[in-house]
Coordinates of C-alpha atoms in Angstrom, one line a residue:
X30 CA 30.0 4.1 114.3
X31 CA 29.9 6.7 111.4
X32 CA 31.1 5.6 108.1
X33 CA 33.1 7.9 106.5
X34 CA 32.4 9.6 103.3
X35 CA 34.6 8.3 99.9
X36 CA 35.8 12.2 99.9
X37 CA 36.1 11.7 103.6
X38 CA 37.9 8.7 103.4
X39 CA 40.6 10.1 100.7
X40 CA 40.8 13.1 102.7
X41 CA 42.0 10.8 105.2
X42 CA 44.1 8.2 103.4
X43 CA 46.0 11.7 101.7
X44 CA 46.5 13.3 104.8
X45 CA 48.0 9.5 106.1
X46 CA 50.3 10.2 103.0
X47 CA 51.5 13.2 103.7
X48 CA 52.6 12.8 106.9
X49 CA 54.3 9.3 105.7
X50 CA 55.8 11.4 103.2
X51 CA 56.8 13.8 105.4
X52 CA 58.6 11.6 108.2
X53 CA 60.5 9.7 104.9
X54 CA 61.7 13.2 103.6
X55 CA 62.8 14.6 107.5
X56 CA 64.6 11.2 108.1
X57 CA 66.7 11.3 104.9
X58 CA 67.4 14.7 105.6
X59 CA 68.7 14.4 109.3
X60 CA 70.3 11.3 108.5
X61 CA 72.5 13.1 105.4
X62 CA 73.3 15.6 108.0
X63 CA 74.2 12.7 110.5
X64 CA 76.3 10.6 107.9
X65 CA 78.1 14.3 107.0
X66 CA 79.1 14.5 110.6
X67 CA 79.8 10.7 110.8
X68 CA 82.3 11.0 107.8
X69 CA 84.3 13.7 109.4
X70 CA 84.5 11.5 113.0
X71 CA 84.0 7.6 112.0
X72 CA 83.1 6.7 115.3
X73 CA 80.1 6.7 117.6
X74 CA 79.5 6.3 121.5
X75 CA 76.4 6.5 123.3
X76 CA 78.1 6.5 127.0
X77 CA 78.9 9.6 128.1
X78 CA 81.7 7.5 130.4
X79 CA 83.4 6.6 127.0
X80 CA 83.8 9.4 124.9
X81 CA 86.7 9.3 122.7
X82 CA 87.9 12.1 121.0
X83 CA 86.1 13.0 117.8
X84 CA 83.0 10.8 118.2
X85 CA 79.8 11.3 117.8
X86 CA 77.6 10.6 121.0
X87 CA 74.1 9.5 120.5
X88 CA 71.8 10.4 123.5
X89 CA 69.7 7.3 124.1
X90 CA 66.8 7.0 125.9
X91 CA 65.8 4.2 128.9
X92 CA 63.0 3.4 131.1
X93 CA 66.1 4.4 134.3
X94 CA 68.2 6.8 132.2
X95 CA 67.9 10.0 129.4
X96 CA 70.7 10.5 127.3
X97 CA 69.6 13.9 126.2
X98 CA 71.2 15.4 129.6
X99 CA 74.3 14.1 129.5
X100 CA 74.8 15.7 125.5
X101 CA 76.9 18.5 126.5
X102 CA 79.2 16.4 129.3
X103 CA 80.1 14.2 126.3
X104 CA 81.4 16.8 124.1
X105 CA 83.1 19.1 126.8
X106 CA 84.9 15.0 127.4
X107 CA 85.7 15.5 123.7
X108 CA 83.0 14.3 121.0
X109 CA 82.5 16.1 117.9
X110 CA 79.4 15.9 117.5
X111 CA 75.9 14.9 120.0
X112 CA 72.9 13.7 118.3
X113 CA 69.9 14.6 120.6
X114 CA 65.7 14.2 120.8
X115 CA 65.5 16.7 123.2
X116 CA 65.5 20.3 121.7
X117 CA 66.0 21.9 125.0
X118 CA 69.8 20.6 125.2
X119 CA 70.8 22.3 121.9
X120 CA 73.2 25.1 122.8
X121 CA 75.0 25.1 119.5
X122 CA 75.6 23.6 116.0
X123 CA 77.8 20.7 117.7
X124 CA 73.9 19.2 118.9
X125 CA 71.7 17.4 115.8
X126 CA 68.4 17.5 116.9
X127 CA 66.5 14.3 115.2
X128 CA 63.3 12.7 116.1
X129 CA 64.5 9.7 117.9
X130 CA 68.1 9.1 118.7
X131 CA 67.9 4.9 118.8
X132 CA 65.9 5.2 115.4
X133 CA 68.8 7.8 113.8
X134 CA 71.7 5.7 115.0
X135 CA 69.6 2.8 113.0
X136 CA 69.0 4.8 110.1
X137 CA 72.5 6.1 109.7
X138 CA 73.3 2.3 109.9
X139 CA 71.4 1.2 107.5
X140 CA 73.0 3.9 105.5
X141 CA 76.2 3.0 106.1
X142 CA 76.0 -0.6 105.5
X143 CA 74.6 0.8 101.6
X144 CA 77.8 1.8 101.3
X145 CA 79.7 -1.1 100.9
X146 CA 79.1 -4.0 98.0
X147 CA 80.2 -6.6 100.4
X148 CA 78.7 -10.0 101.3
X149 CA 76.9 -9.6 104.7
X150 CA 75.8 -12.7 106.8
X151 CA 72.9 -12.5 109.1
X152 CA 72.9 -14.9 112.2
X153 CA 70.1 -15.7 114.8
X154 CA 68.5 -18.4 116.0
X155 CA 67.4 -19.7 119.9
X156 CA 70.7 -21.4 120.7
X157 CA 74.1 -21.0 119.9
X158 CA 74.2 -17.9 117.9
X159 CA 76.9 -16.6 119.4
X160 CA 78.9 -19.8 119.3
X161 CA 78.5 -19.9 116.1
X162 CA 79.5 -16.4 114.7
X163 CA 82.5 -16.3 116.5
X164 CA 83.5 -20.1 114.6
X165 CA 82.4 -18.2 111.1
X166 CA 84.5 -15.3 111.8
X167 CA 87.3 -17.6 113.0
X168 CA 86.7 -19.8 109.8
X169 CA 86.6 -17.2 107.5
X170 CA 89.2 -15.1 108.9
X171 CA 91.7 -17.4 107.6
X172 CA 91.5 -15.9 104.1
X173 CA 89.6 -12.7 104.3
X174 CA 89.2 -9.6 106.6
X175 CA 86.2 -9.3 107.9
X176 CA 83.8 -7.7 110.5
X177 CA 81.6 -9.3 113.1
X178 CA 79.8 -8.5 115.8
X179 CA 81.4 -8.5 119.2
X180 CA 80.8 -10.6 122.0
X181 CA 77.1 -10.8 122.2
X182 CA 76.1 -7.1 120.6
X183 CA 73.1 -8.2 119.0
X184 CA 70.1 -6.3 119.6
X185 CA 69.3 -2.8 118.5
X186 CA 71.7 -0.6 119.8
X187 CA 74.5 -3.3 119.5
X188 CA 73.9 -4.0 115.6
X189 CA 74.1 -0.8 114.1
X190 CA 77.0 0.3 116.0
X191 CA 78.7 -2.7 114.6
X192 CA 77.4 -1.7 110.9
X193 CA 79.0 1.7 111.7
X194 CA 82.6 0.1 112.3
X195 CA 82.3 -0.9 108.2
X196 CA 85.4 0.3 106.5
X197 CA 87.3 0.0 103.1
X198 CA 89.3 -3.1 104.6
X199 CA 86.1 -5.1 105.0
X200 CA 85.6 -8.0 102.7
X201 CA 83.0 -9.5 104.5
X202 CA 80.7 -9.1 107.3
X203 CA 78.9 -11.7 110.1
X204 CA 76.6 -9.9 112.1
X205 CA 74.7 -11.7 114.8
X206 CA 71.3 -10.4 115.6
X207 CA 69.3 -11.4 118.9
X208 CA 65.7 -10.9 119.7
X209 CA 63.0 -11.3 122.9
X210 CA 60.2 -9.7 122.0
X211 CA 57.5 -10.2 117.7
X212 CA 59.3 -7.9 115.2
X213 CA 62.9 -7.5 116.9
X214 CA 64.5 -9.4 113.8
X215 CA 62.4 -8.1 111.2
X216 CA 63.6 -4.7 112.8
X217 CA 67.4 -5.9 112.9
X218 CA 67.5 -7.0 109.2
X219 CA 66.1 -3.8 107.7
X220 CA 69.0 -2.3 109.1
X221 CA 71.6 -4.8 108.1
X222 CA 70.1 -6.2 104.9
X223 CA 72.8 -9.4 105.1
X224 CA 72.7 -11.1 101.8
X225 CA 73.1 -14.6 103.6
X226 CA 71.0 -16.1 106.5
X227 CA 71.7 -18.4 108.9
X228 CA 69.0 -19.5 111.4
X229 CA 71.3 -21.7 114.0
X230 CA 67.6 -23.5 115.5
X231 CA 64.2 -22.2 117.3
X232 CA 63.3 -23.2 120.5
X233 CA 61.9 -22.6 124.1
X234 CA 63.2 -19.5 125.4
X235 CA 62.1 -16.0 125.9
X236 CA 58.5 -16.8 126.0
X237 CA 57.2 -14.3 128.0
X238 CA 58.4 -12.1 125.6
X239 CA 56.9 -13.7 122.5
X240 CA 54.1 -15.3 124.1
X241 CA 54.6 -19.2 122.6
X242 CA 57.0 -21.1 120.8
X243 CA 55.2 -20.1 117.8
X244 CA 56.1 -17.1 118.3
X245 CA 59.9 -17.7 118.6
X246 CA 59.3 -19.4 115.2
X247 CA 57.7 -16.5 113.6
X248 CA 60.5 -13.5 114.6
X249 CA 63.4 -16.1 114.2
X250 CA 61.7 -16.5 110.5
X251 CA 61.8 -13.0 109.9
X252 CA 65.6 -13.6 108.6
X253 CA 64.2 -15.8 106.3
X254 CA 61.3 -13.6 105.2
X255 CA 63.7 -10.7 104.3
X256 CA 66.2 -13.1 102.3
X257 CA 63.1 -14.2 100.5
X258 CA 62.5 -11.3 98.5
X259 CA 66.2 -10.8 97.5
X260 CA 66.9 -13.3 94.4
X261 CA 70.7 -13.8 94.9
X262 CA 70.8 -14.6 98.3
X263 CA 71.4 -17.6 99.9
X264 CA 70.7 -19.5 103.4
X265 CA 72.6 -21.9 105.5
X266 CA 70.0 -24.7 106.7
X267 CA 70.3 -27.6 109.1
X268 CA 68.6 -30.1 107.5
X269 CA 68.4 -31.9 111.0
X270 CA 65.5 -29.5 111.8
X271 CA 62.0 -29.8 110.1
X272 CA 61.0 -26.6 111.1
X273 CA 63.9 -24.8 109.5
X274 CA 63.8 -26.7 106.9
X275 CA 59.8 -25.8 106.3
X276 CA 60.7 -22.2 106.4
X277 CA 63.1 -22.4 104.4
X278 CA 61.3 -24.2 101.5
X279 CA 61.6 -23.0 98.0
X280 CA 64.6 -20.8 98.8
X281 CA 68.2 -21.2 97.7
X282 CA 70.1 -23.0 100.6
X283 CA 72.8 -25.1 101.5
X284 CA 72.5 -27.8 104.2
X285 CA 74.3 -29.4 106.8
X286 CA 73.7 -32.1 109.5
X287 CA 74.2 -34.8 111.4
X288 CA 71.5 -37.5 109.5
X289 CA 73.0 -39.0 106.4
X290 CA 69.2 -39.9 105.2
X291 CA 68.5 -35.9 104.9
X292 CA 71.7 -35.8 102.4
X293 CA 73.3 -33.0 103.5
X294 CA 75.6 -30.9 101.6
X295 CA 77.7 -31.1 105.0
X296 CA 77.4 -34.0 106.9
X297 CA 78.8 -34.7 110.2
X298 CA 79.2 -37.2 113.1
X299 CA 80.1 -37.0 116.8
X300 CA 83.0 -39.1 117.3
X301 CA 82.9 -38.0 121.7
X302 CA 83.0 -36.3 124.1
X303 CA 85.8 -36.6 126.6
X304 CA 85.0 -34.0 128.0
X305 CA 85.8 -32.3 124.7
X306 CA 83.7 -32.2 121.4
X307 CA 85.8 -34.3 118.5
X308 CA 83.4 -35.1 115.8
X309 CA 84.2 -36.0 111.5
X310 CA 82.7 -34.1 109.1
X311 CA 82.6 -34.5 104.8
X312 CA 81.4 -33.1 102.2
X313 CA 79.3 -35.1 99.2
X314 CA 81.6 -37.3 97.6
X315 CA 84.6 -36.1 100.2
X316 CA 86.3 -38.4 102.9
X317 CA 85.5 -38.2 106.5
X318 CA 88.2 -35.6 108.5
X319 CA 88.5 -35.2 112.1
X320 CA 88.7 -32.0 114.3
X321 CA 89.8 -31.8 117.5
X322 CA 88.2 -29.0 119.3
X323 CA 88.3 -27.1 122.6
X324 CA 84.5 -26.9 123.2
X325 CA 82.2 -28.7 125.4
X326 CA 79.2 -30.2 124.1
X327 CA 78.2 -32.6 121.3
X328 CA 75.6 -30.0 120.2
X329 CA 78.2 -28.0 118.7
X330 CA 78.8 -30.1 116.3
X331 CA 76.1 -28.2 114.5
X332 CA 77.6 -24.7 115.4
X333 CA 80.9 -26.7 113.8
X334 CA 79.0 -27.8 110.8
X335 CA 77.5 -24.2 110.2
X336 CA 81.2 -23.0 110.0
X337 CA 82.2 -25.2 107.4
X338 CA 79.4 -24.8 105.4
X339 CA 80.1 -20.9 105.4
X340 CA 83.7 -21.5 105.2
X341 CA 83.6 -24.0 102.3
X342 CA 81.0 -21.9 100.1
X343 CA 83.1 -18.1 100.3
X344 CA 86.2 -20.6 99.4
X345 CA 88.4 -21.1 102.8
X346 CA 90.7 -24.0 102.2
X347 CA 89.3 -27.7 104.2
X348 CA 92.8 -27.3 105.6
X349 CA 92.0 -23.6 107.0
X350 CA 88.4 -25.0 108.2
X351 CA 90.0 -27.6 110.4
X352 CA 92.6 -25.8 111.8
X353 CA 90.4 -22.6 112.3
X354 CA 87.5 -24.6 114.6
X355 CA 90.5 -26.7 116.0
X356 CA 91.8 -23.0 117.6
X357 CA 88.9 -21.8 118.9
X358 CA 89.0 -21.3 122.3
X359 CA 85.5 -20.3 123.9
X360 CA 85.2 -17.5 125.9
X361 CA 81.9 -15.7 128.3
X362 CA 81.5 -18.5 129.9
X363 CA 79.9 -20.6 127.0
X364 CA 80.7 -23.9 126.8
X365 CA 83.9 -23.8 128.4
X366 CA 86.3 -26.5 130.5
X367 CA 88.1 -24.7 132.7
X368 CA 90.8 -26.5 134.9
X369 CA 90.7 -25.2 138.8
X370 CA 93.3 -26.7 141.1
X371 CA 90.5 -28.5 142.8
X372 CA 88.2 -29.6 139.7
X373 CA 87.2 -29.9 136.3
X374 CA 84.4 -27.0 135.5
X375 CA 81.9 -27.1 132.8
X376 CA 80.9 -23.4 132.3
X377 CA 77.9 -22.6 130.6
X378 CA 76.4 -20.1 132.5
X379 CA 75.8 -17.2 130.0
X380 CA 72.2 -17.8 129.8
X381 CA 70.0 -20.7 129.7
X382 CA 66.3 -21.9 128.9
X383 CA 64.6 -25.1 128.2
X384 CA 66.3 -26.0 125.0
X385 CA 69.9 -25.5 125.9
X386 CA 69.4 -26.7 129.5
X387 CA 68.0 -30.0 127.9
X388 CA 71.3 -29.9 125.7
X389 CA 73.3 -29.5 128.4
X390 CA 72.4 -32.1 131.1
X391 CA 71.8 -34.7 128.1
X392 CA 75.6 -33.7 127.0
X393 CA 76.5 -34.3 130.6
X394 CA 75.3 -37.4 131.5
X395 CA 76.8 -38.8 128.2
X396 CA 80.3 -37.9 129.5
X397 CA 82.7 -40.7 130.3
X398 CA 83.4 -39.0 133.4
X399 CA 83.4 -38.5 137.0
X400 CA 82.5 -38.0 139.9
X401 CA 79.5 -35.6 138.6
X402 CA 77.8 -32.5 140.3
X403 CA 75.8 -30.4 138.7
X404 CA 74.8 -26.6 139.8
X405 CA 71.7 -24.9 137.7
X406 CA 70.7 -22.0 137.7
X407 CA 66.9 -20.7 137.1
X408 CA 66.3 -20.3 133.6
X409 CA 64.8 -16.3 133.3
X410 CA 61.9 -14.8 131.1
X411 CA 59.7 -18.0 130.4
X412 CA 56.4 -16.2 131.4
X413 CA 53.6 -18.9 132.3
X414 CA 55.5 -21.5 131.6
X415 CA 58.3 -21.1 133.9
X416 CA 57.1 -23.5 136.6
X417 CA 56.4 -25.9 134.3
X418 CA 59.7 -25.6 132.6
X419 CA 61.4 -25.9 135.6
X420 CA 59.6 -29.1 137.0
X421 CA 60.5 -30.3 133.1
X422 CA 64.3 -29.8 134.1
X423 CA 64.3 -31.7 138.2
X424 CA 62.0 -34.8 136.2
X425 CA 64.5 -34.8 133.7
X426 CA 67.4 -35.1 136.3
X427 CA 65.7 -37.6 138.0
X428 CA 64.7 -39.8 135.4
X429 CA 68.1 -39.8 134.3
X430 CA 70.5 -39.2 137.0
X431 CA 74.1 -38.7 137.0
X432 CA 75.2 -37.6 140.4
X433 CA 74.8 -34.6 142.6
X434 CA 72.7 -31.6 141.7
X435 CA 72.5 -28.5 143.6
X436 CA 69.4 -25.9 142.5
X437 CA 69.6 -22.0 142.6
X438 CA 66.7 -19.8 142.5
X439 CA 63.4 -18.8 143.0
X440 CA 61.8 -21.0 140.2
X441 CA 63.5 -24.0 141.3
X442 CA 62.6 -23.5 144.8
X443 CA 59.3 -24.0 144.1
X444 CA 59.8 -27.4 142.1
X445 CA 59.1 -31.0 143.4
X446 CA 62.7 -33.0 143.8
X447 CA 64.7 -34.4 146.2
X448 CA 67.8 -32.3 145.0
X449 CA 69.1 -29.3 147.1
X450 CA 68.1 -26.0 146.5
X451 CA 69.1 -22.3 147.2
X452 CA 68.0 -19.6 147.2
X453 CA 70.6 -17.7 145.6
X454 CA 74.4 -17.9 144.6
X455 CA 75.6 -16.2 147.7
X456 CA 74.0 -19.5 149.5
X457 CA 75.9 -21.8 147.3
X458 CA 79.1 -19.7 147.6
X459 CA 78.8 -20.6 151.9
X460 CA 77.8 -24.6 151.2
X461 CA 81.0 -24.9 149.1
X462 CA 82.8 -22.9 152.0
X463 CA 82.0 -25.5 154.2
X464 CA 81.8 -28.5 152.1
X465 CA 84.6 -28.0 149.1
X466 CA 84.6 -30.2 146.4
X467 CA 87.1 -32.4 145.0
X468 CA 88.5 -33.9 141.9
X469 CA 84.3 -33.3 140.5
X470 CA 83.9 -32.8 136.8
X471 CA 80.8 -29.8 137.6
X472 CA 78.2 -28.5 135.3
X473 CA 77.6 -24.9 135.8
X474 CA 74.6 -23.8 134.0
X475 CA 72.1 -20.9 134.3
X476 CA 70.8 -17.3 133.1
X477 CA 73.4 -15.0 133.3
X478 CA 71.5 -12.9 136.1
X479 CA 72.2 -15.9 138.4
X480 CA 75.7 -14.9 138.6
X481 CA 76.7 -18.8 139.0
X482 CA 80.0 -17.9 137.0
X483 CA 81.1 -16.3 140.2
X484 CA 81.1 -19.9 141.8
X485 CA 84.4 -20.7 139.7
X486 CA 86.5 -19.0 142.3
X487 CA 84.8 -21.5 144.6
X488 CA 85.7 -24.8 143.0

């Protein structure tokens, strides 16, 4: 291999520079041009089905899909502006021609977001993430107005279109941010830059994306590792887990749990489950108070515990707190009890992997309840592992069993048990046809591309 010269070498490292340089000066550039644009029409789309009037469509790109041709359909269906990667489709000023479309939208994000002097709370984790920003936005809604993501918008497309929805009425903002792949939260934070972080726990899921559990605890501590460099803010930590807790070390937090011995600021205690979560909570020095609320699952208590914490530091009233978490009502089929004039369905069929699946049967076999039938779904994108995941799940039920489990899917197909599987929900869909059930308290529980929440109009 030839070594390069020292004049070589700088010859190289300048001309490295320059085009660094150069890239930095075009992207501030087109995104002043986009923010200009942005300011006139404070709305973006990037469907060229929804185009309301004024906004500014962003062409994005797919592995199925280009955005770039379907520029001019969205302005003749009324946008102002469409932002575009593709040269070609310019036909007049109305197209801003940028680099890369998902990397402007980003940029003029992150620009956004810097205008605002705000407190901005950053949310991820393995499990529950969701669940848990919609109980801070419910908790602190009770005293400010504030912006959060919506539904489950958390990756990067969903994130910066939430950061663009930032206006003058905004006193705070809770942002959830998801990730499947090393990097995709390290990504996510750079555009949001949240002030406060809150990791909800790290577990099994998405491995074949991040190729081990390690790395799950890597990008998930990417949160951390952006916080870490900013010295006023602050994390929300669950002192029942030693890994957060590790990564977290050194850095200005408050805690919450469920174990008294860790001395949490916010400690907590499942009271049951019948078939819904009521649990106590206090603060250091406070007296226990109960909450009533409409979620399944006495792993939420830490999703419950997370909200006060957040609720309690920004100054929401313990009265607020309580009645806030004793409202919520769970929605996209997470966590939900959902009375059918035939049974008593426990939906948490969103998405599933080893963690929460553990979560979930454990939950359910705790429940003074019954009878008991369970339906689970295949638990998607654990790589290598998956057959060994999946055996994990049928041992589990067998070692500990609790009545009637029916098994959907490929991946549990291939699995050793003496349950009943199918092959897909269409097959479970005919078997309840034929054999309906009755008066069952039923666990529904699965990836979201198993489709198991269209058994409810089944049962």
């Amino acid at each position: 291999m030839k070594q390069l010269s020292f004049f070589e070498s700088k010859k190289k490292w300048y001309s490295i520079e320059l085009c660094t340089f150069a890239a930095l000066l075009s992207r501030i550039m087109y995104t002043e041009r986009l923010y200009q644009a942005f300011s006139e029409h404070p709305l973006v789309t990037t469907d060229s089905r929804d185009c309301p009037e004024g906004a500014v469509f962003f062409a994005l790109k797919g592995a199925s899909f280009n955005g770039n041709r379907f520029a001019k359909m969205a302005l003749e269906k009324g946008c102002s502006y469409a932002v575009i990667d593709e040269p070609e489709y310019a036909e007049d000023d109305r197209y801003i021609v940028v680099p890369d479309t998902l990397k402007a939208l980003q940029a003029l994000a992150r620009h956004h977001r810097r205008q605002f002097d705000i407190p901005v709370i950053g949310i991820t984790g393995t499990n529950g993430k969701t669940t848990t920003k919609e109980l801070v936005a419910a908790v602190l809604s009770k005293k400010y107005h504030i912006l959060y993501t919506q539904g489950n918008f958390n990756n990067d497309i969903g994130v910066p279109k939430t950061l663009l929805q930032l206006d003058q009425s905004h006193q705070l903002a809770v942002v959830e941010m998801g990730a499947s792949h090393p990097g995709d939260i390290k990504t996510l934070v750079e555009i949001v830059e949240p002030s406060y972080g809150l990791i909800t726990n790290v577990g099994r899921a998405h491995l074949q994306g991040f190729g081990s559990f390690e790395g799950v605890v890597k990008t998930k501590g990417e949160l951390y590792d952006f916080l870490r460099s900013r010295q006023e803010s602050l994390l929300f930590v669950n002192s029942d887990n030693e890994i957060l807790m590790a990564l977290a070390e050194g850095m200005r937090q408050v805690t919450y749990g469920t174990e008294a011995a860790a001395s949490p600021k916010v400690l907590g205690r499942v009271d049951h489950c019948a078939p819904l979560l009521h649990f106590s909570w206090k603060t250091e020095g406070g007296t226990w108070q109960e909450v009533q609320t409409q979620l399944i699952g006495s792993y939420n208590i830490l999703n419950m515990l997370a909200a006060i914490s957040i609720g309690l530091h920004f100054g929401v009233s313990e009265t607020q707190i309580n009645q806030a978490l004793s409202d919520y009502t769970p929605t996209n089929n997470r966590s939900q009890l959902e009375e059918t004039a035939n049974n008593h369905l426990i939906i948490d069929a969103y998405n599933a992997n080893p963690t929460s699946m553990a979560a979930a049967l454990d939950n359910f076999q705790l429940m003074e309840v019954g009878p008991k039938m369970a339906i689970l779904g295949d638990m998607k994108e654990l790589g290598a592992v998956s057959s060994e995941e999946h055996q994990k799940v049928v041992d589990r039920i067998a070692a500990h069993p609790f009545g009637e489990v029916w098994l959907v899917g490929e991946e549990f197909k291939k699995t050793t048990t003496d349950c009943r599987t199918f092959n897909n929900v269409e097959e479970v869909k005919e078997a309840l046809a034929l054999h309906p059930r009755h008066n069952h308290y039923i666990l529904i529980k699965g990836s979201n591309s198993m489709r198991l929440s269209e058994l409810k109009g089944c049962l």
